[in-house]
CSV table of C-alpha atoms in Angstrom, one decimal:
chain,number,residue,atom,x,y,z
L,148,UNK,CA,-60.7,192.0,-0.2
L,149,UNK,CA,-63.6,194.4,-1.4
L,150,UNK,CA,-63.1,195.7,-4.8
L,151,UNK,CA,-63.4,199.7,-5.0
L,152,UNK,CA,-66.2,200.8,-7.2
L,153,UNK,CA,-66.7,204.3,-8.7
L,154,UNK,CA,-70.1,205.2,-10.2
L,155,UNK,CA,-70.4,207.7,-13.1
L,156,UNK,CA,-73.8,208.4,-14.2
L,157,UNK,CA,-75.8,211.7,-14.3
L,158,UNK,CA,-78.7,209.3,-13.1
L,159,UNK,CA,-78.1,210.2,-9.4
L,160,UNK,CA,-81.3,208.3,-8.2
L,161,UNK,CA,-80.3,205.1,-9.8
L,162,UNK,CA,-76.8,205.4,-8.8
L,163,UNK,CA,-77.8,206.0,-5.0
L,164,UNK,CA,-79.9,202.9,-5.1
L,165,UNK,CA,-77.3,200.7,-6.6
L,166,UNK,CA,-75.0,202.3,-4.1
L,167,UNK,CA,-77.6,201.2,-0.9
L,168,UNK,CA,-77.8,197.8,-2.6
L,169,UNK,CA,-74.2,197.1,-2.4
L,170,UNK,CA,-73.7,198.5,1.3
L,171,UNK,CA,-73.7,194.7,2.7
L,172,UNK,CA,-71.6,193.3,-0.2
L,173,UNK,CA,-68.8,191.3,0.5
L,174,UNK,CA,-67.1,192.0,-2.7
L,175,UNK,CA,-67.8,195.8,-3.5
L,176,UNK,CA,-67.2,198.6,-2.2
L,177,UNK,CA,-68.6,201.9,-3.7
L,178,UNK,CA,-66.1,204.6,-3.2
L,179,UNK,CA,-67.6,207.2,-5.1
L,180,UNK,CA,-70.3,208.8,-7.2
L,181,UNK,CA,-70.0,211.0,-10.1
L,182,UNK,CA,-72.7,212.8,-12.0
L,183,UNK,CA,-70.3,215.2,-14.0
L,184,UNK,CA,-67.3,214.6,-16.2
L,185,UNK,CA,-65.0,216.8,-14.1
L,186,UNK,CA,-66.2,215.0,-11.3
L,187,UNK,CA,-65.3,211.8,-12.6
L,188,UNK,CA,-61.7,212.6,-13.9
L,189,UNK,CA,-61.1,213.9,-10.4
L,190,UNK,CA,-62.1,211.2,-8.6
L,191,UNK,CA,-60.5,208.5,-11.0
L,192,UNK,CA,-57.1,210.4,-9.8
L,193,UNK,CA,-57.7,210.6,-6.0
L,194,UNK,CA,-60.3,207.8,-5.1
L,195,UNK,CA,-58.1,205.3,-7.3
L,196,UNK,CA,-61.1,202.9,-7.6
L,197,UNK,CA,-60.7,199.2,-8.9
L,198,UNK,CA,-63.9,199.1,-11.1
L,199,UNK,CA,-65.5,202.2,-12.7
L,200,UNK,CA,-69.3,201.5,-13.7
L,201,UNK,CA,-69.9,204.0,-16.8
L,202,UNK,CA,-73.6,205.4,-17.4
L,203,UNK,CA,-74.6,208.2,-19.2
L,204,UNK,CA,-73.3,211.6,-19.1
L,205,UNK,CA,-75.0,213.7,-22.0
L,206,UNK,CA,-72.1,216.2,-22.0
L,207,UNK,CA,-69.7,213.9,-23.6
L,208,UNK,CA,-70.0,211.1,-26.1
L,209,UNK,CA,-70.0,208.0,-24.2
L,210,UNK,CA,-67.9,205.9,-26.7
L,211,UNK,CA,-65.2,208.4,-27.0
L,212,UNK,CA,-64.9,209.0,-23.1
L,213,UNK,CA,-64.9,205.4,-22.5
L,214,UNK,CA,-62.0,205.0,-24.4
L,215,UNK,CA,-60.3,207.9,-22.9
L,216,UNK,CA,-60.9,206.8,-19.4
L,217,UNK,CA,-59.6,203.1,-20.6
L,218,UNK,CA,-56.5,204.7,-22.2
L,219,UNK,CA,-55.7,206.8,-19.2
L,220,UNK,CA,-56.3,204.4,-16.5
L,221,UNK,CA,-55.3,201.0,-18.3
L,222,UNK,CA,-54.9,199.3,-15.1
L,223,UNK,CA,-58.8,199.8,-14.0
L,224,UNK,CA,-61.8,197.5,-15.0
L,225,UNK,CA,-64.6,199.5,-16.6
L,226,UNK,CA,-68.1,198.2,-17.3
L,227,UNK,CA,-70.4,200.2,-19.5
L,228,UNK,CA,-74.1,200.1,-18.6
L,229,UNK,CA,-76.5,200.0,-21.7
L,230,UNK,CA,-80.1,200.4,-22.4
L,231,UNK,CA,-81.6,197.3,-24.1
L,232,UNK,CA,-82.2,199.7,-27.2
L,233,UNK,CA,-78.3,200.3,-26.9
L,234,UNK,CA,-76.9,197.0,-27.1
L,235,UNK,CA,-76.3,197.2,-30.6
L,236,UNK,CA,-73.0,199.1,-29.9
L,237,UNK,CA,-72.0,196.3,-27.3
L,238,UNK,CA,-69.6,194.7,-29.6
L,239,UNK,CA,-67.8,197.9,-29.8
L,240,UNK,CA,-67.1,198.3,-26.2
L,241,UNK,CA,-66.0,194.6,-25.9
L,242,UNK,CA,-63.6,195.4,-28.4
L,243,UNK,CA,-62.2,198.0,-26.2
L,244,UNK,CA,-61.8,195.1,-23.2
L,245,UNK,CA,-65.0,196.8,-21.7
L,246,UNK,CA,-67.7,194.9,-20.1
L,247,UNK,CA,-71.4,195.8,-20.6
L,248,UNK,CA,-74.4,195.2,-18.5
L,249,UNK,CA,-77.8,196.5,-19.2
L,250,UNK,CA,-80.2,198.7,-17.2
L,251,UNK,CA,-81.5,198.2,-14.7
L,252,UNK,CA,-78.2,197.1,-13.1
L,253,UNK,CA,-78.5,194.3,-10.8
L,254,UNK,CA,-75.7,194.1,-7.7
L,255,UNK,CA,-75.3,190.6,-8.3
L,256,UNK,CA,-73.9,191.4,-11.8
L,257,UNK,CA,-71.3,194.0,-10.5
L,258,UNK,CA,-70.5,191.5,-7.7
L,259,UNK,CA,-70.0,188.5,-10.3
L,260,UNK,CA,-67.6,190.9,-12.5
L,261,UNK,CA,-65.8,191.9,-9.4
L,262,UNK,CA,-64.9,188.3,-8.5
L,263,UNK,CA,-63.1,187.5,-11.8
L,264,UNK,CA,-59.3,188.0,-11.8
L,265,UNK,CA,-58.2,190.9,-13.6
L,266,UNK,CA,-55.9,193.8,-13.2
L,267,UNK,CA,-56.4,195.7,-10.1
L,268,UNK,CA,-54.0,198.7,-10.0
L,269,UNK,CA,-50.9,198.4,-7.8
L,270,UNK,CA,-49.4,200.6,-5.3
L,271,UNK,CA,-45.8,201.0,-6.3
L,272,UNK,CA,-43.4,200.3,-4.0
L,273,UNK,CA,-40.7,203.2,-3.4
L,274,UNK,CA,-38.1,201.8,-5.2
L,275,UNK,CA,-40.6,201.6,-8.1
L,276,UNK,CA,-40.5,205.4,-8.3
L,277,UNK,CA,-37.1,205.7,-9.7
L,278,UNK,CA,-36.6,206.2,-13.5
L,279,UNK,CA,-36.6,203.1,-15.7
L,280,UNK,CA,-33.3,204.2,-17.2
L,281,UNK,CA,-31.1,207.3,-17.0
L,282,UNK,CA,-33.2,208.7,-19.9
L,283,UNK,CA,-36.7,207.6,-18.7
L,284,UNK,CA,-38.7,210.9,-18.6
L,285,UNK,CA,-42.5,211.9,-17.7
L,286,UNK,CA,-44.7,214.8,-18.6
L,287,UNK,CA,-46.8,216.3,-16.3
L,288,UNK,CA,-50.1,214.4,-16.9
L,289,UNK,CA,-53.5,214.9,-15.0
L,290,UNK,CA,-54.5,211.1,-15.5
L,291,UNK,CA,-51.9,209.7,-13.0
L,292,UNK,CA,-51.3,210.2,-9.5
L,293,UNK,CA,-47.8,211.4,-8.3
L,294,UNK,CA,-47.1,208.0,-6.5
L,295,UNK,CA,-47.5,206.3,-10.2
L,296,UNK,CA,-45.2,208.7,-12.1
L,297,UNK,CA,-41.7,208.1,-12.5
L,298,UNK,CA,-39.2,211.1,-11.9
L,299,UNK,CA,-36.5,211.8,-14.3
L,300,UNK,CA,-32.9,211.9,-13.2
L,301,UNK,CA,-31.7,213.5,-16.2
L,302,UNK,CA,-33.7,216.6,-18.4
L,303,UNK,CA,-35.0,215.6,-21.6
L,304,UNK,CA,-33.0,216.7,-24.7
L,305,UNK,CA,-33.6,220.0,-26.3
L,306,UNK,CA,-36.1,218.8,-28.9
L,307,UNK,CA,-38.9,218.5,-26.5
L,308,UNK,CA,-39.7,220.5,-23.2
L,309,UNK,CA,-41.9,218.9,-20.8
L,310,UNK,CA,-45.1,220.2,-20.2
L,311,UNK,CA,-44.6,222.3,-23.4
L,312,UNK,CA,-45.7,220.2,-26.2
L,313,UNK,CA,-46.5,222.2,-29.4
L,314,UNK,CA,-49.8,221.9,-30.6
L,315,UNK,CA,-49.9,219.4,-33.3
L,316,UNK,CA,-52.4,217.5,-35.8
L,317,UNK,CA,-53.0,214.0,-35.0
L,318,UNK,CA,-54.4,212.2,-38.1
L,319,UNK,CA,-55.6,208.8,-38.6
L,320,UNK,CA,-55.9,207.1,-42.2
L,321,UNK,CA,-58.2,204.3,-42.0
L,322,UNK,CA,-59.9,202.0,-44.7
L,323,UNK,CA,-62.1,198.8,-43.1
L,324,UNK,CA,-61.2,197.0,-46.3
L,325,UNK,CA,-57.7,196.0,-47.7
L,326,UNK,CA,-56.5,197.0,-51.1
L,327,UNK,CA,-58.3,200.5,-51.3
L,328,UNK,CA,-55.2,202.6,-51.4
L,329,UNK,CA,-54.7,203.5,-47.7
L,330,UNK,CA,-51.0,203.3,-47.4
L,331,UNK,CA,-50.5,205.0,-50.4
L,332,UNK,CA,-52.7,208.0,-49.4
L,333,UNK,CA,-51.1,207.9,-46.1
L,334,UNK,CA,-47.9,208.4,-47.8
L,335,UNK,CA,-48.7,211.2,-50.1
L,336,UNK,CA,-50.5,213.2,-47.2
L,337,UNK,CA,-47.3,212.7,-45.2
L,338,UNK,CA,-45.3,213.8,-47.6
L,339,UNK,CA,-47.6,217.0,-48.7
L,340,UNK,CA,-47.5,217.9,-45.1
L,341,UNK,CA,-43.8,217.6,-44.6
L,342,UNK,CA,-43.7,220.3,-47.5
L,343,UNK,CA,-45.8,223.0,-45.7
L,344,UNK,CA,-44.7,225.7,-43.4
L,345,UNK,CA,-45.7,227.3,-40.1
L,346,UNK,CA,-44.3,230.5,-40.2
L,347,UNK,CA,-40.8,230.3,-41.5
L,348,UNK,CA,-40.3,226.4,-40.7
L,349,UNK,CA,-41.4,223.6,-42.5
L,350,UNK,CA,-43.9,221.3,-40.5
L,351,UNK,CA,-42.0,218.5,-38.4
L,352,UNK,CA,-44.1,215.3,-39.6
L,353,UNK,CA,-44.0,211.8,-38.4
L,354,UNK,CA,-45.6,208.9,-40.2
L,355,UNK,CA,-46.7,205.7,-38.1
L,356,UNK,CA,-47.3,202.5,-39.6
L,357,UNK,CA,-50.1,200.9,-37.4
L,358,UNK,CA,-50.4,198.2,-39.7
L,359,UNK,CA,-48.4,195.9,-37.2
L,360,UNK,CA,-48.0,192.5,-39.1
L,361,UNK,CA,-48.5,193.6,-42.8
L,362,UNK,CA,-47.5,197.2,-42.9
L,363,UNK,CA,-45.5,198.5,-46.1
L,364,UNK,CA,-45.2,202.0,-45.3
L,365,UNK,CA,-41.5,201.9,-45.5
L,366,UNK,CA,-41.6,199.8,-48.7
L,367,UNK,CA,-43.6,202.4,-50.6
L,368,UNK,CA,-40.8,205.1,-49.6
L,369,UNK,CA,-37.9,202.5,-50.2
L,370,UNK,CA,-36.9,203.0,-46.6
L,371,UNK,CA,-35.2,200.5,-44.5
L,372,UNK,CA,-37.5,198.6,-41.9
L,373,UNK,CA,-34.8,199.1,-39.2
L,374,UNK,CA,-35.4,200.3,-36.2
L,375,UNK,CA,-38.9,200.1,-36.1
L,376,UNK,CA,-41.9,199.9,-33.8
L,377,UNK,CA,-40.6,196.5,-32.5
L,378,UNK,CA,-37.3,198.1,-31.9
L,379,UNK,CA,-39.0,200.5,-29.5
L,380,UNK,CA,-41.1,198.0,-27.8
L,381,UNK,CA,-37.9,195.9,-27.0
L,382,UNK,CA,-36.5,198.8,-25.2
L,383,UNK,CA,-39.7,199.6,-23.3
L,384,UNK,CA,-39.7,195.9,-22.0
L,385,UNK,CA,-35.8,195.8,-21.4
L,386,UNK,CA,-36.6,199.0,-19.2
L,387,UNK,CA,-39.7,197.3,-17.5
L,388,UNK,CA,-37.5,193.9,-16.9
L,389,UNK,CA,-34.7,196.0,-15.1
L,390,UNK,CA,-37.2,198.0,-13.0
L,391,UNK,CA,-38.9,194.3,-11.7
L,392,UNK,CA,-35.7,192.9,-11.1
L,393,UNK,CA,-34.4,195.8,-9.2
L,394,UNK,CA,-37.5,194.8,-6.9
L,395,UNK,CA,-36.3,191.4,-6.4
L,396,UNK,CA,-38.9,189.5,-8.8
L,397,UNK,CA,-38.5,187.4,-11.9
L,398,UNK,CA,-39.6,188.9,-14.9
L,399,UNK,CA,-40.9,185.3,-16.3
L,400,UNK,CA,-43.1,185.1,-13.2
L,401,UNK,CA,-45.0,187.8,-14.0
L,402,UNK,CA,-48.5,187.8,-15.8
L,403,UNK,CA,-49.9,190.0,-18.8
L,404,UNK,CA,-52.2,191.8,-16.2
L,405,UNK,CA,-49.3,192.6,-14.0
L,406,UNK,CA,-47.1,193.9,-16.7
L,407,UNK,CA,-50.1,196.1,-17.8
L,408,UNK,CA,-50.2,197.5,-14.0
L,409,UNK,CA,-46.6,198.3,-14.1
L,410,UNK,CA,-46.7,199.9,-17.6
L,411,UNK,CA,-49.3,202.2,-16.2
L,412,UNK,CA,-47.0,203.9,-14.0
L,413,UNK,CA,-44.6,204.9,-17.0
L,414,UNK,CA,-44.2,207.9,-19.1
L,415,UNK,CA,-41.7,207.3,-22.3
L,416,UNK,CA,-39.9,210.7,-23.3
L,417,UNK,CA,-41.0,211.9,-26.2
L,418,UNK,CA,-37.3,213.2,-26.9
L,419,UNK,CA,-36.3,209.3,-27.5
L,420,UNK,CA,-38.9,208.9,-30.3
L,421,UNK,CA,-36.2,209.6,-33.2
L,422,UNK,CA,-33.8,207.0,-32.3
L,423,UNK,CA,-36.7,204.5,-33.8
L,424,UNK,CA,-37.5,206.3,-36.9
L,425,UNK,CA,-36.2,206.3,-40.1
L,426,UNK,CA,-36.0,209.4,-42.4
L,427,UNK,CA,-37.4,209.9,-45.8
L,428,UNK,CA,-34.0,211.9,-47.1
L,429,UNK,CA,-35.8,213.9,-50.1
L,430,UNK,CA,-38.9,215.2,-48.0
L,431,UNK,CA,-37.5,215.0,-44.3
L,432,UNK,CA,-40.4,213.0,-43.4
L,433,UNK,CA,-39.8,210.8,-40.6
L,434,UNK,CA,-41.3,207.2,-40.3
L,435,UNK,CA,-42.1,205.1,-37.4
L,436,UNK,CA,-42.0,201.7,-39.1
L,437,UNK,CA,-44.0,198.5,-38.5
L,438,UNK,CA,-42.1,195.4,-37.3
L,439,UNK,CA,-39.8,193.8,-40.1
L,440,UNK,CA,-40.5,190.3,-39.0
L,441,UNK,CA,-44.4,189.4,-38.9
L,442,UNK,CA,-43.7,187.6,-35.7
L,443,UNK,CA,-42.6,190.4,-33.9
L,444,UNK,CA,-45.8,191.7,-34.1
L,445,UNK,CA,-47.4,189.1,-31.9
L,446,UNK,CA,-45.1,190.4,-29.0
L,447,UNK,CA,-46.7,194.0,-29.2
L,448,UNK,CA,-49.1,194.3,-26.2
L,449,UNK,CA,-51.9,197.0,-25.7
L,450,UNK,CA,-50.0,198.6,-23.1
L,451,UNK,CA,-46.8,199.2,-25.8
L,452,UNK,CA,-49.2,200.9,-27.8
L,453,UNK,CA,-50.8,202.9,-25.2
L,454,UNK,CA,-47.2,203.9,-24.0
L,455,UNK,CA,-46.1,204.8,-27.3
L,456,UNK,CA,-49.3,206.9,-28.3
L,457,UNK,CA,-49.0,208.6,-25.1
L,458,UNK,CA,-45.2,209.6,-26.0
L,459,UNK,CA,-46.4,210.7,-29.4
L,460,UNK,CA,-49.0,213.0,-28.1
L,461,UNK,CA,-46.5,214.9,-25.8
L,462,UNK,CA,-43.8,214.9,-28.9
L,463,UNK,CA,-42.6,217.9,-30.8
L,464,UNK,CA,-44.0,216.8,-34.1
L,465,UNK,CA,-46.3,219.3,-35.8
L,466,UNK,CA,-48.2,216.4,-37.5
L,467,UNK,CA,-48.6,213.0,-36.8
L,468,UNK,CA,-50.2,210.7,-39.2
L,469,UNK,CA,-51.0,207.0,-38.4
L,470,UNK,CA,-51.6,204.5,-41.4
L,471,UNK,CA,-53.6,201.5,-39.9
L,472,UNK,CA,-54.6,198.0,-40.6
L,473,UNK,CA,-58.1,197.2,-42.3
L,474,UNK,CA,-59.6,195.7,-39.1
L,475,UNK,CA,-60.8,196.6,-35.9
L,476,UNK,CA,-58.1,195.4,-33.5
L,477,UNK,CA,-57.1,197.3,-30.7
L,478,UNK,CA,-54.1,199.0,-32.3
L,479,UNK,CA,-56.6,200.4,-34.8
L,480,UNK,CA,-59.3,201.2,-32.2
L,481,UNK,CA,-56.6,203.3,-30.1
L,482,UNK,CA,-55.4,205.0,-33.4
L,483,UNK,CA,-58.9,206.1,-33.9
L,484,UNK,CA,-59.4,207.5,-30.5
L,485,UNK,CA,-55.7,209.0,-30.7
L,486,UNK,CA,-56.9,211.1,-33.7
L,487,UNK,CA,-58.0,214.5,-33.9
L,488,UNK,CA,-59.0,213.6,-37.7
L,489,UNK,CA,-59.7,210.5,-39.5
L,490,UNK,CA,-59.5,209.9,-43.3
L,491,UNK,CA,-61.9,206.9,-44.0
L,492,UNK,CA,-60.7,205.6,-47.3
L,493,UNK,CA,-62.4,203.5,-49.4
L,494,UNK,CA,-63.2,203.0,-53.5
L,495,UNK,CA,-66.4,202.8,-55.2
L,496,UNK,CA,-67.2,199.1,-55.4
L,497,UNK,CA,-69.6,197.3,-53.3
L,498,UNK,CA,-67.7,195.5,-50.7
L,499,UNK,CA,-65.8,198.7,-50.0
L,500,UNK,CA,-68.6,200.9,-49.5
L,501,UNK,CA,-70.4,198.4,-47.8
L,502,UNK,CA,-67.7,198.2,-45.3
L,503,UNK,CA,-67.4,201.8,-44.7
L,504,UNK,CA,-71.1,201.9,-44.1
L,505,UNK,CA,-71.2,199.3,-41.4
L,506,UNK,CA,-67.9,201.0,-39.7
L,507,UNK,CA,-69.6,204.4,-39.8
L,508,UNK,CA,-72.7,203.0,-38.2
L,509,UNK,CA,-70.9,201.1,-35.3
L,510,UNK,CA,-69.1,204.5,-34.6
L,511,UNK,CA,-72.2,206.6,-34.8
L,512,UNK,CA,-73.6,204.1,-32.2
L,513,UNK,CA,-70.7,204.3,-30.2
L,514,UNK,CA,-71.4,208.3,-30.2
L,515,UNK,CA,-67.8,208.9,-32.1
L,516,UNK,CA,-67.7,212.5,-33.0
L,517,UNK,CA,-68.5,212.2,-36.8
L,518,UNK,CA,-67.4,215.7,-37.6
L,519,UNK,CA,-63.8,214.2,-37.2
L,520,UNK,CA,-64.2,211.9,-40.1
L,521,UNK,CA,-63.4,212.8,-43.7
L,522,UNK,CA,-64.5,210.2,-46.1
L,523,UNK,CA,-62.3,209.9,-49.2
L,524,UNK,CA,-63.3,207.6,-52.4
L,525,UNK,CA,-60.0,206.4,-54.0
L,526,UNK,CA,-59.5,205.5,-57.7
L,527,UNK,CA,-62.6,206.9,-58.9
L,528,UNK,CA,-63.0,206.6,-62.8
L,529,UNK,CA,-64.8,208.8,-65.0
L,530,UNK,CA,-68.0,206.4,-64.9
L,531,UNK,CA,-68.9,204.6,-62.0
L,532,UNK,CA,-71.9,202.5,-61.1
L,533,UNK,CA,-72.3,204.8,-58.1
L,534,UNK,CA,-72.0,208.4,-57.8
L,535,UNK,CA,-70.9,210.3,-55.0
L,536,UNK,CA,-74.3,211.5,-54.1
L,537,UNK,CA,-75.7,207.9,-53.9
L,538,UNK,CA,-72.5,207.1,-51.6
L,539,UNK,CA,-73.4,209.9,-49.6
L,540,UNK,CA,-76.9,208.9,-49.1
L,541,UNK,CA,-75.9,205.4,-48.5
L,542,UNK,CA,-73.5,206.4,-45.7
L,543,UNK,CA,-76.4,208.8,-44.5
L,544,UNK,CA,-73.8,211.5,-44.4
L,545,UNK,CA,-75.1,215.4,-44.2
L,546,UNK,CA,-75.6,217.1,-47.7
L,547,UNK,CA,-73.2,219.6,-46.6
L,548,UNK,CA,-70.7,216.8,-45.6
L,549,UNK,CA,-67.8,216.5,-48.6
L,550,UNK,CA,-66.7,213.2,-49.9
L,551,UNK,CA,-63.1,213.5,-51.3
L,552,UNK,CA,-62.6,211.9,-54.3
L,553,UNK,CA,-59.3,210.6,-55.5
L,554,UNK,CA,-59.4,209.9,-59.5
L,555,UNK,CA,-57.7,206.9,-60.9
L,556,UNK,CA,-54.6,208.0,-62.6
L,557,UNK,CA,-51.8,206.1,-64.2
L,558,UNK,CA,-49.2,208.2,-62.3
L,559,UNK,CA,-50.3,206.5,-59.2
L,560,UNK,CA,-49.3,203.1,-60.3
L,561,UNK,CA,-45.9,204.3,-61.5
L,562,UNK,CA,-45.3,206.3,-58.3
L,563,UNK,CA,-46.2,203.3,-55.9
L,564,UNK,CA,-43.9,200.9,-58.1
L,565,UNK,CA,-41.0,203.2,-57.9
L,566,UNK,CA,-41.5,204.5,-54.5
L,567,UNK,CA,-41.3,208.1,-55.6
L,568,UNK,CA,-44.1,210.2,-53.9
L,569,UNK,CA,-46.4,212.1,-56.2
L,570,UNK,CA,-46.1,215.1,-54.1
L,571,UNK,CA,-42.5,215.3,-54.7
L,572,UNK,CA,-43.0,214.9,-58.6
L,573,UNK,CA,-43.0,218.2,-60.9
L,574,UNK,CA,-45.9,219.1,-63.0
L,575,UNK,CA,-49.5,218.7,-62.1
L,576,UNK,CA,-52.0,215.7,-62.2
L,577,UNK,CA,-55.6,215.0,-61.4
L,578,UNK,CA,-54.8,212.6,-58.5
L,579,UNK,CA,-52.0,215.0,-56.9
L,580,UNK,CA,-54.4,217.7,-57.2
L,581,UNK,CA,-57.1,215.8,-55.4
L,582,UNK,CA,-54.8,215.0,-52.6
L,583,UNK,CA,-53.8,218.2,-52.2
L,584,UNK,CA,-57.4,219.3,-52.0
L,585,UNK,CA,-57.7,216.7,-49.0
L,586,UNK,CA,-54.4,218.0,-47.4
L,587,UNK,CA,-55.8,221.8,-47.0
L,588,UNK,CA,-59.0,220.5,-45.7
L,589,UNK,CA,-57.0,218.6,-43.0
L,590,UNK,CA,-54.7,221.5,-42.2
L,591,UNK,CA,-56.4,224.6,-43.7
L,592,UNK,CA,-54.1,227.0,-41.4
L,593,UNK,CA,-50.9,225.5,-43.0
L,594,UNK,CA,-52.1,225.5,-46.5
L,595,UNK,CA,-51.7,229.2,-46.8
L,596,UNK,CA,-48.1,229.0,-46.3
L,597,UNK,CA,-47.6,226.2,-48.9
L,598,UNK,CA,-44.6,226.0,-51.3
L,599,UNK,CA,-44.7,225.8,-54.8
L,600,UNK,CA,-47.3,227.0,-57.7
L,601,UNK,CA,-50.1,225.8,-55.6
L,602,UNK,CA,-49.3,228.7,-53.0
L,603,UNK,CA,-52.4,231.0,-52.1
L,604,UNK,CA,-54.7,228.9,-54.2
L,605,UNK,CA,-58.3,229.0,-52.6
L,606,UNK,CA,-60.2,226.7,-54.9
L,607,UNK,CA,-59.8,223.4,-56.8
L,608,UNK,CA,-58.6,223.5,-60.3
L,609,UNK,CA,-61.5,223.7,-62.8
L,610,UNK,CA,-59.5,221.0,-64.9
L,611,UNK,CA,-60.0,218.6,-61.6
L,612,UNK,CA,-63.7,219.2,-61.7
L,613,UNK,CA,-64.2,218.9,-65.6
L,614,UNK,CA,-62.1,215.5,-65.5
L,615,UNK,CA,-64.2,214.0,-62.5
L,616,UNK,CA,-67.8,215.1,-63.5
L,617,UNK,CA,-67.3,215.6,-67.3
């Protein structure tokens, strides 16, 4: 059976030539050709291809749109077309599970990839259109056809109204080296945001620990580790298994690719998120913690993460902050592309600076929007081997791009060891002021409604500047 191929490339001449060359192919049938981004999205929904060839569309960042396509249509296979000069970012695409071919594209390359067994998208039987459980729910989504969506039998809980998700801030905290204080900074920012207001109400904030195997976000707040992400994954799997059994199939006989195909038609209810979170009583912060047992992290698949992130996007939280692992696994990559803003954390030592520079280079090559990234140098001493200006130059940041320094502070260690967030403590410290400055840069609109003595401050405290540069 021929695989249906969608061509997405503004170079219509090359696309037409490839289409002509594949006319007599036994393996591939070109079902459409898109030269604009809006055309591509529409054809992905209406034509239901098996393969998508991603060329160049200048109106969008190719790395970003590739990941958006992949997350929206995980049951499809994607092929990125690179020029020989662009092959430097081939590892980035391969990390996302996207094949890479070089220009000019040969028909034989496409046919060879089409012959490889892979997830091919399924037409779900009528029985599959029933909800996974009485609480299953979907929100209107343009990225899935009606045949793939599951219809809810019961309305969602009052906390969430389908189709009316509130505007939110999606922030990922990432550091490509361990031990730089990334989880500490994630905790303090989450606590800071939880104390801010939108109008008369405090912001609803959710912190998510995406360091799946060695996450310690719950530990830093003295919180229990149950329920957690794996608890949610177990429920997802339980619902999927029941669904498959109703179709007369044995879940043990279904492979990973088929599970991904089934998951592609599922929408989790954002109203159910709170069932899997724990709450920090002092601040009201809700936390979706990493698995309690490291072995559980091995059972969390890419499609679980995709479903969870989609539910978070549709949730009623005002701020969602994700703490990631210091790696480039799929969980971390998905968290980076999920975010509206990324806080890149390091400290002023050679290996940390080198890792950030390498990661920034990779993201630039993938055309990731650099305006999303805020660089933070943690544990800054009064006198360092490298100045912030030297670090900025090494990172090739624009002179106007600010690096946010967090000074080394004896109170930080006390806070980490006691599980008492600095942002809830009385008094001012240099580190606390610096974290607040970063928080205001990430949420400038909400900062005007901040509680406490920092209310309506428009400038950094002179004492902090003197401390850093004196």
